[in-house]
Short mmCIF file of the N, C-alpha and C atoms (twelve columns), coordinates in Angstrom:
data_MODEL
# 
_entry.id   MODEL 
# 
loop_
_atom_site.group_PDB 
_atom_site.id 
_atom_site.type_symbol 
_atom_site.label_atom_id 
_atom_site.label_alt_id 
_atom_site.label_comp_id 
_atom_site.label_asym_id 
_atom_site.label_seq_id 
_atom_site.Cartn_x 
_atom_site.Cartn_y 
_atom_site.Cartn_z 
_atom_site.pdbx_PDB_model_num 
ATOM 1   N N  . UNK A 1   -20.102 -2.429  11.367  1 
ATOM 2   C CA . UNK A 1   -19.461 -2.664  10.086  1 
ATOM 3   C C  . UNK A 1   -18.620 -1.438  9.730   1 
ATOM 4   N N  . UNK A 2   -17.448 -1.690  9.199   1 
ATOM 5   C CA . UNK A 2   -16.499 -0.647  8.857   1 
ATOM 6   C C  . UNK A 2   -16.598 -0.339  7.361   1 
ATOM 7   N N  . UNK A 3   -16.761 0.938   7.010   1 
ATOM 8   C CA . UNK A 3   -16.810 1.343   5.612   1 
ATOM 9   C C  . UNK A 3   -15.381 1.571   5.136   1 
ATOM 10  N N  . UNK A 4   -14.894 0.707   4.265   1 
ATOM 11  C CA . UNK A 4   -13.503 0.734   3.845   1 
ATOM 12  C C  . UNK A 4   -13.191 1.809   2.809   1 
ATOM 13  N N  . UNK A 5   -14.169 2.180   2.001   1 
ATOM 14  C CA . UNK A 5   -13.895 3.111   0.899   1 
ATOM 15  C C  . UNK A 5   -13.398 4.478   1.358   1 
ATOM 16  N N  . UNK A 6   -14.011 5.113   2.359   1 
ATOM 17  C CA . UNK A 6   -13.465 6.403   2.797   1 
ATOM 18  C C  . UNK A 6   -12.054 6.282   3.380   1 
ATOM 19  N N  . UNK A 7   -11.782 5.185   4.063   1 
ATOM 20  C CA . UNK A 7   -10.439 4.971   4.594   1 
ATOM 21  C C  . UNK A 7   -9.428  4.802   3.457   1 
ATOM 22  N N  . UNK A 8   -9.836  4.082   2.420   1 
ATOM 23  C CA . UNK A 8   -8.963  3.911   1.251   1 
ATOM 24  C C  . UNK A 8   -8.720  5.249   0.557   1 
ATOM 25  N N  . UNK A 9   -9.757  6.063   0.452   1 
ATOM 26  C CA . UNK A 9   -9.618  7.364   -0.204  1 
ATOM 27  C C  . UNK A 9   -8.664  8.274   0.572   1 
ATOM 28  N N  . UNK A 10  -8.770  8.278   1.890   1 
ATOM 29  C CA . UNK A 10  -7.867  9.101   2.701   1 
ATOM 30  C C  . UNK A 10  -6.418  8.638   2.549   1 
ATOM 31  N N  . UNK A 11  -6.201  7.334   2.605   1 
ATOM 32  C CA . UNK A 11  -4.852  6.793   2.442   1 
ATOM 33  C C  . UNK A 11  -4.313  7.102   1.045   1 
ATOM 34  N N  . UNK A 12  -5.172  7.020   0.044   1 
ATOM 35  C CA . UNK A 12  -4.755  7.301   -1.332  1 
ATOM 36  C C  . UNK A 12  -4.280  8.735   -1.493  1 
ATOM 37  N N  . UNK A 13  -4.991  9.660   -0.890  1 
ATOM 38  C CA . UNK A 13  -4.585  11.063  -0.979  1 
ATOM 39  C C  . UNK A 13  -3.223  11.282  -0.335  1 
ATOM 40  N N  . UNK A 14  -2.971  10.597  0.773   1 
ATOM 41  C CA . UNK A 14  -1.657  10.718  1.413   1 
ATOM 42  C C  . UNK A 14  -0.570  10.044  0.586   1 
ATOM 43  N N  . UNK A 15  -0.897  8.941   -0.068  1 
ATOM 44  C CA . UNK A 15  0.079   8.276   -0.940  1 
ATOM 45  C C  . UNK A 15  0.496   9.179   -2.087  1 
ATOM 46  N N  . UNK A 16  -0.461  9.902   -2.629  1 
ATOM 47  C CA . UNK A 16  -0.178  10.789  -3.757  1 
ATOM 48  C C  . UNK A 16  0.666   11.978  -3.332  1 
ATOM 49  N N  . UNK A 17  0.594   12.331  -2.070  1 
ATOM 50  C CA . UNK A 17  1.356   13.472  -1.583  1 
ATOM 51  C C  . UNK A 17  0.597   14.770  -1.797  1 
ATOM 52  N N  . UNK A 18  1.274   15.864  -1.490  1 
ATOM 53  C CA . UNK A 18  0.620   17.164  -1.589  1 
ATOM 54  C C  . UNK A 18  1.414   18.151  -2.428  1 
ATOM 55  N N  . UNK A 19  2.490   17.680  -3.042  1 
ATOM 56  C CA . UNK A 19  3.359   18.539  -3.837  1 
ATOM 57  C C  . UNK A 19  3.121   18.260  -5.316  1 
ATOM 58  N N  . UNK A 20  2.575   19.233  -6.022  1 
ATOM 59  C CA . UNK A 20  2.273   19.033  -7.436  1 
ATOM 60  C C  . UNK A 20  3.537   18.833  -8.270  1 
ATOM 61  N N  . UNK A 21  4.671   19.301  -7.771  1 
ATOM 62  C CA . UNK A 21  5.939   19.124  -8.491  1 
ATOM 63  C C  . UNK A 21  6.400   17.663  -8.470  1 
ATOM 64  N N  . UNK A 22  5.993   16.921  -7.457  1 
ATOM 65  C CA . UNK A 22  6.393   15.518  -7.320  1 
ATOM 66  C C  . UNK A 22  5.266   14.561  -7.704  1 
ATOM 67  N N  . UNK A 23  4.167   15.102  -8.195  1 
ATOM 68  C CA . UNK A 23  2.995   14.273  -8.500  1 
ATOM 69  C C  . UNK A 23  3.280   13.245  -9.587  1 
ATOM 70  N N  . UNK A 24  4.104   13.588  -10.557 1 
ATOM 71  C CA . UNK A 24  4.422   12.654  -11.627 1 
ATOM 72  C C  . UNK A 24  5.204   11.457  -11.085 1 
ATOM 73  N N  . UNK A 25  6.164   11.727  -10.200 1 
ATOM 74  C CA . UNK A 25  6.926   10.635  -9.575  1 
ATOM 75  C C  . UNK A 25  6.003   9.744   -8.748  1 
ATOM 76  N N  . UNK A 26  5.112   10.364  -7.999  1 
ATOM 77  C CA . UNK A 26  4.160   9.597   -7.179  1 
ATOM 78  C C  . UNK A 26  3.264   8.735   -8.063  1 
ATOM 79  N N  . UNK A 27  2.752   9.319   -9.134  1 
ATOM 80  C CA . UNK A 27  1.883   8.561   -10.037 1 
ATOM 81  C C  . UNK A 27  2.619   7.362   -10.629 1 
ATOM 82  N N  . UNK A 28  3.863   7.561   -11.040 1 
ATOM 83  C CA . UNK A 28  4.638   6.466   -11.644 1 
ATOM 84  C C  . UNK A 28  4.859   5.321   -10.664 1 
ATOM 85  N N  . UNK A 29  5.279   5.628   -9.462  1 
ATOM 86  C CA . UNK A 29  5.569   4.556   -8.496  1 
ATOM 87  C C  . UNK A 29  4.274   3.887   -8.023  1 
ATOM 88  N N  . UNK A 30  3.196   4.653   -7.903  1 
ATOM 89  C CA . UNK A 30  1.898   4.064   -7.533  1 
ATOM 90  C C  . UNK A 30  1.431   3.108   -8.625  1 
ATOM 91  N N  . UNK A 31  1.558   3.514   -9.879  1 
ATOM 92  C CA . UNK A 31  1.142   2.668   -10.999 1 
ATOM 93  C C  . UNK A 31  1.946   1.377   -11.039 1 
ATOM 94  N N  . UNK A 32  3.259   1.492   -10.876 1 
ATOM 95  C CA . UNK A 32  4.111   0.299   -10.903 1 
ATOM 96  C C  . UNK A 32  3.820   -0.620  -9.713  1 
ATOM 97  N N  . UNK A 33  3.638   -0.036  -8.550  1 
ATOM 98  C CA . UNK A 33  3.381   -0.874  -7.370  1 
ATOM 99  C C  . UNK A 33  2.006   -1.541  -7.459  1 
ATOM 100 N N  . UNK A 34  1.036   -0.866  -8.058  1 
ATOM 101 C CA . UNK A 34  -0.275  -1.477  -8.274  1 
ATOM 102 C C  . UNK A 34  -0.161  -2.685  -9.196  1 
ATOM 103 N N  . UNK A 35  0.636   -2.561  -10.254 1 
ATOM 104 C CA . UNK A 35  0.823   -3.688  -11.177 1 
ATOM 105 C C  . UNK A 35  1.491   -4.867  -10.472 1 
ATOM 106 N N  . UNK A 36  2.501   -4.602  -9.649  1 
ATOM 107 C CA . UNK A 36  3.178   -5.675  -8.920  1 
ATOM 108 C C  . UNK A 36  2.203   -6.346  -7.948  1 
ATOM 109 N N  . UNK A 37  1.444   -5.545  -7.220  1 
ATOM 110 C CA . UNK A 37  0.476   -6.101  -6.267  1 
ATOM 111 C C  . UNK A 37  -0.552  -6.970  -6.980  1 
ATOM 112 N N  . UNK A 38  -1.103  -6.472  -8.069  1 
ATOM 113 C CA . UNK A 38  -2.148  -7.207  -8.788  1 
ATOM 114 C C  . UNK A 38  -1.616  -8.502  -9.399  1 
ATOM 115 N N  . UNK A 39  -0.412  -8.466  -9.931  1 
ATOM 116 C CA . UNK A 39  0.133   -9.632  -10.624 1 
ATOM 117 C C  . UNK A 39  0.837   -10.622 -9.701  1 
ATOM 118 N N  . UNK A 40  1.532   -10.109 -8.672  1 
ATOM 119 C CA . UNK A 40  2.401   -10.971 -7.879  1 
ATOM 120 C C  . UNK A 40  1.993   -11.141 -6.421  1 
ATOM 121 N N  . UNK A 41  1.180   -10.220 -5.886  1 
ATOM 122 C CA . UNK A 41  0.702   -10.376 -4.523  1 
ATOM 123 C C  . UNK A 41  1.364   -9.444  -3.521  1 
ATOM 124 N N  . UNK A 42  0.971   -9.617  -2.262  1 
ATOM 125 C CA . UNK A 42  1.381   -8.717  -1.183  1 
ATOM 126 C C  . UNK A 42  2.887   -8.733  -0.913  1 
ATOM 127 N N  . UNK A 43  3.480   -9.897  -0.865  1 
ATOM 128 C CA . UNK A 43  4.906   -9.964  -0.540  1 
ATOM 129 C C  . UNK A 43  5.751   -9.315  -1.639  1 
ATOM 130 N N  . UNK A 44  5.428   -9.593  -2.889  1 
ATOM 131 C CA . UNK A 44  6.159   -8.976  -4.007  1 
ATOM 132 C C  . UNK A 44  5.980   -7.460  -3.988  1 
ATOM 133 N N  . UNK A 45  4.796   -7.007  -3.618  1 
ATOM 134 C CA . UNK A 45  4.518   -5.574  -3.473  1 
ATOM 135 C C  . UNK A 45  5.472   -4.963  -2.452  1 
ATOM 136 N N  . UNK A 46  5.630   -5.612  -1.308  1 
ATOM 137 C CA . UNK A 46  6.552   -5.123  -0.286  1 
ATOM 138 C C  . UNK A 46  7.995   -5.125  -0.760  1 
ATOM 139 N N  . UNK A 47  8.390   -6.171  -1.469  1 
ATOM 140 C CA . UNK A 47  9.749   -6.230  -2.009  1 
ATOM 141 C C  . UNK A 47  9.980   -5.116  -3.025  1 
ATOM 142 N N  . UNK A 48  8.995   -4.891  -3.871  1 
ATOM 143 C CA . UNK A 48  9.111   -3.829  -4.873  1 
ATOM 144 C C  . UNK A 48  9.324   -2.476  -4.199  1 
ATOM 145 N N  . UNK A 49  8.506   -2.168  -3.212  1 
ATOM 146 C CA . UNK A 49  8.633   -0.883  -2.525  1 
ATOM 147 C C  . UNK A 49  9.996   -0.765  -1.834  1 
ATOM 148 N N  . UNK A 50  10.456  -1.845  -1.244  1 
ATOM 149 C CA . UNK A 50  11.722  -1.815  -0.503  1 
ATOM 150 C C  . UNK A 50  12.937  -1.659  -1.402  1 
ATOM 151 N N  . UNK A 51  12.825  -2.031  -2.654  1 
ATOM 152 C CA . UNK A 51  13.989  -2.015  -3.544  1 
ATOM 153 C C  . UNK A 51  14.092  -0.761  -4.401  1 
ATOM 154 N N  . UNK A 52  13.276  0.218   -4.159  1 
ATOM 155 C CA . UNK A 52  13.390  1.471   -4.928  1 
ATOM 156 C C  . UNK A 52  14.647  2.205   -4.474  1 
ATOM 157 N N  . UNK A 53  15.509  2.552   -5.411  1 
ATOM 158 C CA . UNK A 53  16.799  3.161   -5.099  1 
ATOM 159 C C  . UNK A 53  16.839  4.659   -5.399  1 
ATOM 160 N N  . UNK A 54  16.259  5.065   -6.514  1 
ATOM 161 C CA . UNK A 54  16.314  6.485   -6.875  1 
ATOM 162 C C  . UNK A 54  15.511  7.308   -5.882  1 
ATOM 163 N N  . UNK A 55  16.020  8.467   -5.548  1 
ATOM 164 C CA . UNK A 55  15.382  9.337   -4.556  1 
ATOM 165 C C  . UNK A 55  13.930  9.646   -4.933  1 
ATOM 166 N N  . UNK A 56  13.692  9.930   -6.213  1 
ATOM 167 C CA . UNK A 56  12.333  10.283  -6.637  1 
ATOM 168 C C  . UNK A 56  11.381  9.086   -6.593  1 
ATOM 169 N N  . UNK A 57  11.918  7.874   -6.477  1 
ATOM 170 C CA . UNK A 57  11.083  6.677   -6.302  1 
ATOM 171 C C  . UNK A 57  10.979  6.272   -4.833  1 
ATOM 172 N N  . UNK A 58  12.071  6.441   -4.108  1 
ATOM 173 C CA . UNK A 58  12.118  5.978   -2.725  1 
ATOM 174 C C  . UNK A 58  11.156  6.737   -1.815  1 
ATOM 175 N N  . UNK A 59  11.072  8.039   -1.978  1 
ATOM 176 C CA . UNK A 59  10.183  8.837   -1.116  1 
ATOM 177 C C  . UNK A 59  8.722   8.446   -1.318  1 
ATOM 178 N N  . UNK A 60  8.222   8.379   -2.571  1 
ATOM 179 C CA . UNK A 60  6.825   7.911   -2.732  1 
ATOM 180 C C  . UNK A 60  6.626   6.468   -2.267  1 
ATOM 181 N N  . UNK A 61  7.629   5.609   -2.451  1 
ATOM 182 C CA . UNK A 61  7.512   4.213   -2.003  1 
ATOM 183 C C  . UNK A 61  7.372   4.146   -0.487  1 
ATOM 184 N N  . UNK A 62  8.126   4.964   0.219   1 
ATOM 185 C CA . UNK A 62  8.012   4.997   1.681   1 
ATOM 186 C C  . UNK A 62  6.654   5.529   2.112   1 
ATOM 187 N N  . UNK A 63  6.151   6.512   1.392   1 
ATOM 188 C CA . UNK A 63  4.829   7.068   1.707   1 
ATOM 189 C C  . UNK A 63  3.740   6.017   1.464   1 
ATOM 190 N N  . UNK A 64  3.868   5.258   0.382   1 
ATOM 191 C CA . UNK A 64  2.910   4.188   0.088   1 
ATOM 192 C C  . UNK A 64  2.937   3.152   1.209   1 
ATOM 193 N N  . UNK A 65  4.132   2.752   1.617   1 
ATOM 194 C CA . UNK A 65  4.257   1.768   2.689   1 
ATOM 195 C C  . UNK A 65  3.640   2.283   3.986   1 
ATOM 196 N N  . UNK A 66  3.943   3.510   4.372   1 
ATOM 197 C CA . UNK A 66  3.404   4.077   5.612   1 
ATOM 198 C C  . UNK A 66  1.883   4.080   5.595   1 
ATOM 199 N N  . UNK A 67  1.302   4.524   4.495   1 
ATOM 200 C CA . UNK A 67  -0.154  4.595   4.399   1 
ATOM 201 C C  . UNK A 67  -0.785  3.209   4.327   1 
ATOM 202 N N  . UNK A 68  -0.130  2.276   3.640   1 
ATOM 203 C CA . UNK A 68  -0.650  0.903   3.573   1 
ATOM 204 C C  . UNK A 68  -0.665  0.287   4.971   1 
ATOM 205 N N  . UNK A 69  0.406   0.467   5.725   1 
ATOM 206 C CA . UNK A 69  0.458   -0.060  7.096   1 
ATOM 207 C C  . UNK A 69  -0.637  0.566   7.951   1 
ATOM 208 N N  . UNK A 70  -0.768  1.883   7.863   1 
ATOM 209 C CA . UNK A 70  -1.775  2.594   8.655   1 
ATOM 210 C C  . UNK A 70  -3.187  2.108   8.292   1 
ATOM 211 N N  . UNK A 71  -3.446  1.962   7.002   1 
ATOM 212 C CA . UNK A 71  -4.763  1.525   6.546   1 
ATOM 213 C C  . UNK A 71  -5.064  0.090   7.003   1 
ATOM 214 N N  . UNK A 72  -4.107  -0.805  6.824   1 
ATOM 215 C CA . UNK A 72  -4.338  -2.202  7.204   1 
ATOM 216 C C  . UNK A 72  -4.499  -2.361  8.712   1 
ATOM 217 N N  . UNK A 73  -3.799  -1.558  9.480   1 
ATOM 218 C CA . UNK A 73  -3.983  -1.605  10.935  1 
ATOM 219 C C  . UNK A 73  -5.347  -1.040  11.311  1 
ATOM 220 N N  . UNK A 74  -5.742  0.081   10.701  1 
ATOM 221 C CA . UNK A 74  -7.030  0.715   11.028  1 
ATOM 222 C C  . UNK A 74  -8.210  -0.201  10.703  1 
ATOM 223 N N  . UNK A 75  -8.056  -1.042  9.699   1 
ATOM 224 C CA . UNK A 75  -9.140  -1.930  9.298   1 
ATOM 225 C C  . UNK A 75  -9.080  -3.291  9.988   1 
ATOM 226 N N  . UNK A 76  -8.054  -3.503  10.788  1 
ATOM 227 C CA . UNK A 76  -7.920  -4.776  11.490  1 
ATOM 228 C C  . UNK A 76  -7.338  -5.890  10.641  1 
ATOM 229 N N  . UNK A 77  -6.834  -5.565  9.457   1 
ATOM 230 C CA . UNK A 77  -6.245  -6.586  8.596   1 
ATOM 231 C C  . UNK A 77  -4.781  -6.840  8.935   1 
ATOM 232 N N  . UNK A 78  -4.199  -5.976  9.757   1 
ATOM 233 C CA . UNK A 78  -2.843  -6.159  10.268  1 
ATOM 234 C C  . UNK A 78  -2.841  -5.755  11.735  1 
ATOM 235 N N  . UNK A 79  -2.079  -6.454  12.516  1 
ATOM 236 C CA . UNK A 79  -1.993  -6.136  13.942  1 
ATOM 237 C C  . UNK A 79  -0.971  -5.030  14.183  1 
ATOM 238 N N  . UNK A 80  -1.016  -4.468  15.365  1 
ATOM 239 C CA . UNK A 80  -0.043  -3.440  15.755  1 
ATOM 240 C C  . UNK A 80  1.371   -4.012  15.694  1 
ATOM 241 N N  . UNK A 81  1.532   -5.236  16.146  1 
ATOM 242 C CA . UNK A 81  2.846   -5.875  16.129  1 
ATOM 243 C C  . UNK A 81  3.356   -6.030  14.697  1 
ATOM 244 N N  . UNK A 82  2.471   -6.410  13.794  1 
ATOM 245 C CA . UNK A 82  2.883   -6.554  12.396  1 
ATOM 246 C C  . UNK A 82  3.330   -5.212  11.811  1 
ATOM 247 N N  . UNK A 83  2.593   -4.158  12.111  1 
ATOM 248 C CA . UNK A 83  2.923   -2.857  11.522  1 
ATOM 249 C C  . UNK A 83  4.237   -2.299  12.067  1 
ATOM 250 N N  . UNK A 84  4.703   -2.833  13.168  1 
ATOM 251 C CA . UNK A 84  5.991   -2.404  13.736  1 
ATOM 252 C C  . UNK A 84  7.166   -3.179  13.142  1 
ATOM 253 N N  . UNK A 85  6.913   -3.999  12.128  1 
ATOM 254 C CA . UNK A 85  8.001   -4.757  11.493  1 
ATOM 255 C C  . UNK A 85  9.079   -3.789  11.021  1 
ATOM 256 N N  . UNK A 86  10.338  -4.155  11.226  1 
ATOM 257 C CA . UNK A 86  11.425  -3.220  10.947  1 
ATOM 258 C C  . UNK A 86  11.623  -2.878  9.470   1 
ATOM 259 N N  . UNK A 87  11.227  -3.771  8.588   1 
ATOM 260 C CA . UNK A 87  11.411  -3.480  7.165   1 
ATOM 261 C C  . UNK A 87  10.169  -3.885  6.373   1 
ATOM 262 N N  . UNK A 88  10.091  -3.392  5.157   1 
ATOM 263 C CA . UNK A 88  8.914   -3.636  4.324   1 
ATOM 264 C C  . UNK A 88  8.702   -5.109  4.014   1 
ATOM 265 N N  . UNK A 89  9.724   -5.841  3.561   1 
ATOM 266 C CA . UNK A 89  9.474   -7.255  3.257   1 
ATOM 267 C C  . UNK A 89  8.944   -8.050  4.452   1 
ATOM 268 N N  . UNK A 90  9.459   -7.785  5.639   1 
ATOM 269 C CA . UNK A 90  8.989   -8.507  6.835   1 
ATOM 270 C C  . UNK A 90  7.515   -8.246  7.098   1 
ATOM 271 N N  . UNK A 91  7.107   -6.996  6.948   1 
ATOM 272 C CA . UNK A 91  5.704   -6.656  7.184   1 
ATOM 273 C C  . UNK A 91  4.791   -7.374  6.198   1 
ATOM 274 N N  . UNK A 92  5.102   -7.285  4.904   1 
ATOM 275 C CA . UNK A 92  4.219   -7.880  3.904   1 
ATOM 276 C C  . UNK A 92  4.264   -9.403  3.930   1 
ATOM 277 N N  . UNK A 93  5.394   -9.977  4.318   1 
ATOM 278 C CA . UNK A 93  5.472   -11.436 4.489   1 
ATOM 279 C C  . UNK A 93  4.577   -11.868 5.649   1 
ATOM 280 N N  . UNK A 94  4.566   -11.064 6.722   1 
ATOM 281 C CA . UNK A 94  3.731   -11.422 7.883   1 
ATOM 282 C C  . UNK A 94  2.243   -11.372 7.540   1 
ATOM 283 N N  . UNK A 95  1.885   -10.529 6.591   1 
ATOM 284 C CA . UNK A 95  0.477   -10.459 6.180   1 
ATOM 285 C C  . UNK A 95  0.013   -11.741 5.499   1 
ATOM 286 N N  . UNK A 96  0.945   -12.417 4.833   1 
ATOM 287 C CA . UNK A 96  0.564   -13.609 4.079   1 
ATOM 288 C C  . UNK A 96  0.578   -14.879 4.921   1 
ATOM 289 N N  . UNK A 97  1.007   -14.774 6.163   1 
ATOM 290 C CA . UNK A 97  1.067   -15.946 7.045   1 
ATOM 291 C C  . UNK A 97  -0.249  -16.109 7.806   1 
ATOM 292 N N  . UNK A 98  -0.605  -17.345 8.060   1 
ATOM 293 C CA . UNK A 98  -1.771  -17.628 8.887   1 
ATOM 294 C C  . UNK A 98  -1.447  -17.231 10.323  1 
ATOM 295 N N  . UNK A 99  -2.308  -16.440 10.925  1 
ATOM 296 C CA . UNK A 99  -2.111  -15.976 12.293  1 
ATOM 297 C C  . UNK A 99  -2.547  -17.078 13.267  1 
ATOM 298 N N  . UNK A 100 -2.010  -17.069 14.482  1 
ATOM 299 C CA . UNK A 100 -2.318  -18.146 15.441  1 
ATOM 300 C C  . UNK A 100 -3.810  -18.291 15.754  1 
ATOM 301 N N  . UNK A 101 -4.566  -17.216 15.682  1 
ATOM 302 C CA . UNK A 101 -5.977  -17.269 16.067  1 
ATOM 303 C C  . UNK A 101 -6.929  -17.444 14.886  1 
ATOM 304 N N  . UNK A 102 -6.412  -17.815 13.711  1 
ATOM 305 C CA . UNK A 102 -7.303  -17.957 12.556  1 
ATOM 306 C C  . UNK A 102 -7.058  -19.276 11.819  1 
ATOM 307 N N  . UNK A 103 -8.114  -19.721 11.155  1 
ATOM 308 C CA . UNK A 103 -8.003  -20.932 10.344  1 
ATOM 309 C C  . UNK A 103 -7.413  -20.551 8.984   1 
ATOM 310 N N  . UNK A 104 -7.109  -21.551 8.192   1 
ATOM 311 C CA . UNK A 104 -6.561  -21.304 6.862   1 
ATOM 312 C C  . UNK A 104 -7.552  -20.538 5.990   1 
ATOM 313 N N  . UNK A 105 -8.828  -20.851 6.127   1 
ATOM 314 C CA . UNK A 105 -9.868  -20.165 5.349   1 
ATOM 315 C C  . UNK A 105 -9.969  -18.703 5.766   1 
ATOM 316 N N  . UNK A 106 -9.937  -18.444 7.066   1 
ATOM 317 C CA . UNK A 106 -9.983  -17.058 7.552   1 
ATOM 318 C C  . UNK A 106 -8.748  -16.279 7.105   1 
ATOM 319 N N  . UNK A 107 -7.600  -16.932 7.093   1 
ATOM 320 C CA . UNK A 107 -6.367  -16.292 6.641   1 
ATOM 321 C C  . UNK A 107 -6.472  -15.922 5.166   1 
ATOM 322 N N  . UNK A 108 -6.999  -16.831 4.380   1 
ATOM 323 C CA . UNK A 108 -7.161  -16.558 2.950   1 
ATOM 324 C C  . UNK A 108 -8.103  -15.385 2.721   1 
ATOM 325 N N  . UNK A 109 -9.209  -15.339 3.449   1 
ATOM 326 C CA . UNK A 109 -10.139 -14.204 3.332   1 
ATOM 327 C C  . UNK A 109 -9.456  -12.890 3.693   1 
ATOM 328 N N  . UNK A 110 -8.692  -12.901 4.785   1 
ATOM 329 C CA . UNK A 110 -8.001  -11.692 5.227   1 
ATOM 330 C C  . UNK A 110 -6.975  -11.233 4.193   1 
ATOM 331 N N  . UNK A 111 -6.205  -12.180 3.660   1 
ATOM 332 C CA . UNK A 111 -5.184  -11.856 2.664   1 
ATOM 333 C C  . UNK A 111 -5.817  -11.277 1.410   1 
ATOM 334 N N  . UNK A 112 -6.890  -11.913 0.940   1 
ATOM 335 C CA . UNK A 112 -7.557  -11.420 -0.270  1 
ATOM 336 C C  . UNK A 112 -8.191  -10.045 -0.050  1 
ATOM 337 N N  . UNK A 113 -8.771  -9.837  1.121   1 
ATOM 338 C CA . UNK A 113 -9.356  -8.535  1.417   1 
ATOM 339 C C  . UNK A 113 -8.274  -7.463  1.511   1 
ATOM 340 N N  . UNK A 114 -7.154  -7.785  2.140   1 
ATOM 341 C CA . UNK A 114 -6.045  -6.831  2.239   1 
ATOM 342 C C  . UNK A 114 -5.529  -6.464  0.852   1 
ATOM 343 N N  . UNK A 115 -5.368  -7.456  0.002   1 
ATOM 344 C CA . UNK A 115 -4.895  -7.208  -1.373  1 
ATOM 345 C C  . UNK A 115 -5.894  -6.338  -2.130  1 
ATOM 346 N N  . UNK A 116 -7.163  -6.661  -2.038  1 
ATOM 347 C CA . UNK A 116 -8.193  -5.895  -2.748  1 
ATOM 348 C C  . UNK A 116 -8.267  -4.464  -2.225  1 
ATOM 349 N N  . UNK A 117 -8.178  -4.300  -0.918  1 
ATOM 350 C CA . UNK A 117 -8.220  -2.968  -0.328  1 
ATOM 351 C C  . UNK A 117 -7.031  -2.132  -0.788  1 
ATOM 352 N N  . UNK A 118 -5.840  -2.733  -0.826  1 
ATOM 353 C CA . UNK A 118 -4.662  -2.001  -1.296  1 
ATOM 354 C C  . UNK A 118 -4.747  -1.690  -2.786  1 
ATOM 355 N N  . UNK A 119 -5.304  -2.591  -3.566  1 
ATOM 356 C CA . UNK A 119 -5.489  -2.323  -5.003  1 
ATOM 357 C C  . UNK A 119 -6.421  -1.127  -5.204  1 
ATOM 358 N N  . UNK A 120 -7.509  -1.098  -4.463  1 
ATOM 359 C CA . UNK A 120 -8.448  0.025   -4.546  1 
ATOM 360 C C  . UNK A 120 -7.767  1.322   -4.122  1 
ATOM 361 N N  . UNK A 121 -7.024  1.264   -3.030  1 
ATOM 362 C CA . UNK A 121 -6.338  2.447   -2.519  1 
ATOM 363 C C  . UNK A 121 -5.319  2.965   -3.520  1 
ATOM 364 N N  . UNK A 122 -4.540  2.068   -4.116  1 
ATOM 365 C CA . UNK A 122 -3.550  2.488   -5.098  1 
ATOM 366 C C  . UNK A 122 -4.207  3.054   -6.357  1 
ATOM 367 N N  . UNK A 123 -5.338  2.502   -6.745  1 
ATOM 368 C CA . UNK A 123 -6.069  3.050   -7.889  1 
ATOM 369 C C  . UNK A 123 -6.522  4.471   -7.587  1 
ATOM 370 N N  . UNK A 124 -7.080  4.675   -6.418  1 
ATOM 371 C CA . UNK A 124 -7.465  6.028   -6.001  1 
ATOM 372 C C  . UNK A 124 -6.244  6.945   -5.935  1 
ATOM 373 N N  . UNK A 125 -5.127  6.391   -5.468  1 
ATOM 374 C CA . UNK A 125 -3.897  7.172   -5.378  1 
ATOM 375 C C  . UNK A 125 -3.405  7.642   -6.743  1 
ATOM 376 N N  . UNK A 126 -3.547  6.790   -7.744  1 
ATOM 377 C CA . UNK A 126 -3.177  7.195   -9.115  1 
ATOM 378 C C  . UNK A 126 -4.000  8.391   -9.558  1 
ATOM 379 N N  . UNK A 127 -5.296  8.302   -9.321  1 
ATOM 380 C CA . UNK A 127 -6.176  9.401   -9.734  1 
ATOM 381 C C  . UNK A 127 -5.887  10.666  -8.925  1 
ATOM 382 N N  . UNK A 128 -5.572  10.506  -7.651  1 
ATOM 383 C CA . UNK A 128 -5.245  11.669  -6.819  1 
ATOM 384 C C  . UNK A 128 -3.964  12.329  -7.318  1 
ATOM 385 N N  . UNK A 129 -2.971  11.535  -7.701  1 
ATOM 386 C CA . UNK A 129 -1.718  12.087  -8.233  1 
ATOM 387 C C  . UNK A 129 -1.954  12.777  -9.577  1 
ATOM 388 N N  . UNK A 130 -2.794  12.181  -10.410 1 
ATOM 389 C CA . UNK A 130 -3.128  12.829  -11.696 1 
ATOM 390 C C  . UNK A 130 -3.821  14.168  -11.471 1 
ATOM 391 N N  . UNK A 131 -4.734  14.194  -10.535 1 
ATOM 392 C CA . UNK A 131 -5.447  15.443  -10.230 1 
ATOM 393 C C  . UNK A 131 -4.486  16.495  -9.700  1 
ATOM 394 N N  . UNK A 132 -3.558  16.061  -8.864  1 
ATOM 395 C CA . UNK A 132 -2.560  16.968  -8.303  1 
ATOM 396 C C  . UNK A 132 -1.654  17.518  -9.400  1 
ATOM 397 N N  . UNK A 133 -1.319  16.656  -10.342 1 
ATOM 398 C CA . UNK A 133 -0.485  17.048  -11.485 1 
ATOM 399 C C  . UNK A 133 -1.186  18.104  -12.326 1 
ATOM 400 N N  . UNK A 134 -2.489  17.935  -12.505 1 
ATOM 401 C CA . UNK A 134 -3.274  18.853  -13.331 1 
ATOM 402 C C  . UNK A 134 -3.481  20.207  -12.678 1 
ATOM 403 N N  . UNK A 135 -3.296  20.275  -11.369 1 
ATOM 404 C CA . UNK A 135 -3.463  21.546  -10.653 1 
ATOM 405 C C  . UNK A 135 -2.306  22.510  -10.907 1 
ATOM 406 N N  . UNK A 136 -1.148  21.953  -11.285 1 
ATOM 407 C CA . UNK A 136 0.009   22.831  -11.473 1 
ATOM 408 C C  . UNK A 136 0.056   23.500  -12.821 1 
# 
């Protein structure tokens, strides 16, 4: 059995970054992306991250995407092929599709677990960014 919480905590710390000067930007984009994920789902989350235009939003969005891909692959919720998707929307859309080796019920379980794991990770990431902000 795989313990997901430590993996989520590690990914969250990387999402928050290590620069206290950019912690506020990281916290803002993490908070917004968490709201999109919770309200709209995985695909909307990917679209949100992909559409960030301002430099101070784009860098944390890319970091969130990288860590989300790494976490989902490490937990077996995404395949290596999926994580190699060329863009964010393609990756998150592939997560919501039923895979050839799973039933509809198994796909639903995987999708819900992936969403819950990312929600937990983003929540931890918010707190990590706040802590980083307070260090400066």
